[in-house]
Amino acid sequence: MRRRSFLTMGGAAGLAVAMPGVASAAVAAPGRTRKAARRPDFGSPGSLRGLAVPIGLHIGTAVIPFDLDTPAYTAILAEQFSAVTPGNAMKWGVVEPVQGQFDWSDADTLVSFAEQNGQLVRGHTLLWHNQLPDWLTTGVANGTISSTQLMDLLEQHIFTEVGRYRGRIWQWDVANEFFLDADPSGINPNDFWVANLGAGVIPQAFKWAREADPFALLFYNDYNIAGEDGTNAKSDAVYAWLQQMLDQGVPIDGVGDQGHLDTQYGFSPQQMTQDLQRYATLGLKVAITEADVRTFVNNPTDQVPTDNLALFAQPFEFAQMLGACLETPECISFTVWGFGDADSWVPGAFAGEGYAALYDVNLNPKPAFFALQQDLQFGAFGAPRRSLGGRHR
Ligand code: XIL
């Protein structure tokens, strides 16, 4: 029923890409040409997206619009991935650089690209302390924006952005990175939003997002929440908070572990699996949302690892993360944070590190790519099948 009413609302484009296994032409709205609804939905037989189809898993990547101008890049993007996340294009600072003046160009381009290529979209992100517009943070700092006004602005932001893409976003990262890297962990009292509006702003954001788009799966997203901190403290805190939120009826559908790993620290695949499965026991979907595995490199341009063992650790850790997802039937997507080393955020964010992606600086697939490919090949025979997910799909 929901789907039917959705179609009558003119949301067919979103629905068409939301049903892998169904030819998009078959559900295209009247008036959409067959040409527009071509069906690359499965990728080629050996592609990551194609290999993941039998188990209902989506393989995603973050994309920055600049990349869409490079044909070699878009070819891989369309061929290998069945989901995309805007790396920056939907962050508040990008969509509303000047108060009241919106720039949706990059986000629109990416959503259209996804729809034309049978890909689902993860919206990222509505409530985060980073990449906020200057006018907002300055206004709060100098007192020209009061707490009441800040709350109103946030409400407007969520309704405007989520409303704009209503029916076309599969998963929204509603809230991002609110927990402390500490043992014990907990919500960071110094977070911009929490400090100004209290921790109640997080559930409020989920409620607004649900109202603005009842079709999207709403996610809490964070890093090191599947045991990567070594203590599992952050996972424990997030798990307890999610339980409390769900008990209070807050509309949270899923939890995303970013999955930013670093070969110098290692991680426990068993812990990751247990943590993902523990979230799933709450009735939530889970996802790996920003996977990459960084290591020390010679320089940011060539990104050749300085330690030979990293050549083994990098694909191993990627494969183990995918394995944790495969072992968890509620894990519906495995997304990498960019697929090429040349446009990875890592060299810019972590001094001396790189080599974090699946493809090298020249867009050649690396051992990590082949490791994932092989695991998906095997996974198709043994991993539990998952459904697209949530109450709404
Ligand atoms: C990063 C982008 O990749 C960079 O281009 C930008 O300069 C900073 O943000 N966790 C997140 C992502 O949730 O939004 C971040 O993306 C990486 C860490």
PDB file of C-alpha atoms in Angstrom, residues 108 174 328:
ATOM      1  CA  ASP A 108      21.165  16.925  -7.448  1.00  0.00           C
ATOM      2  CA  VAL A 174      20.522  11.623  10.464  1.00  0.00           C
ATOM      3  CA  THR A 328      25.168 -10.262   9.865  1.00  0.00           C
TER       4      THR A 328
END
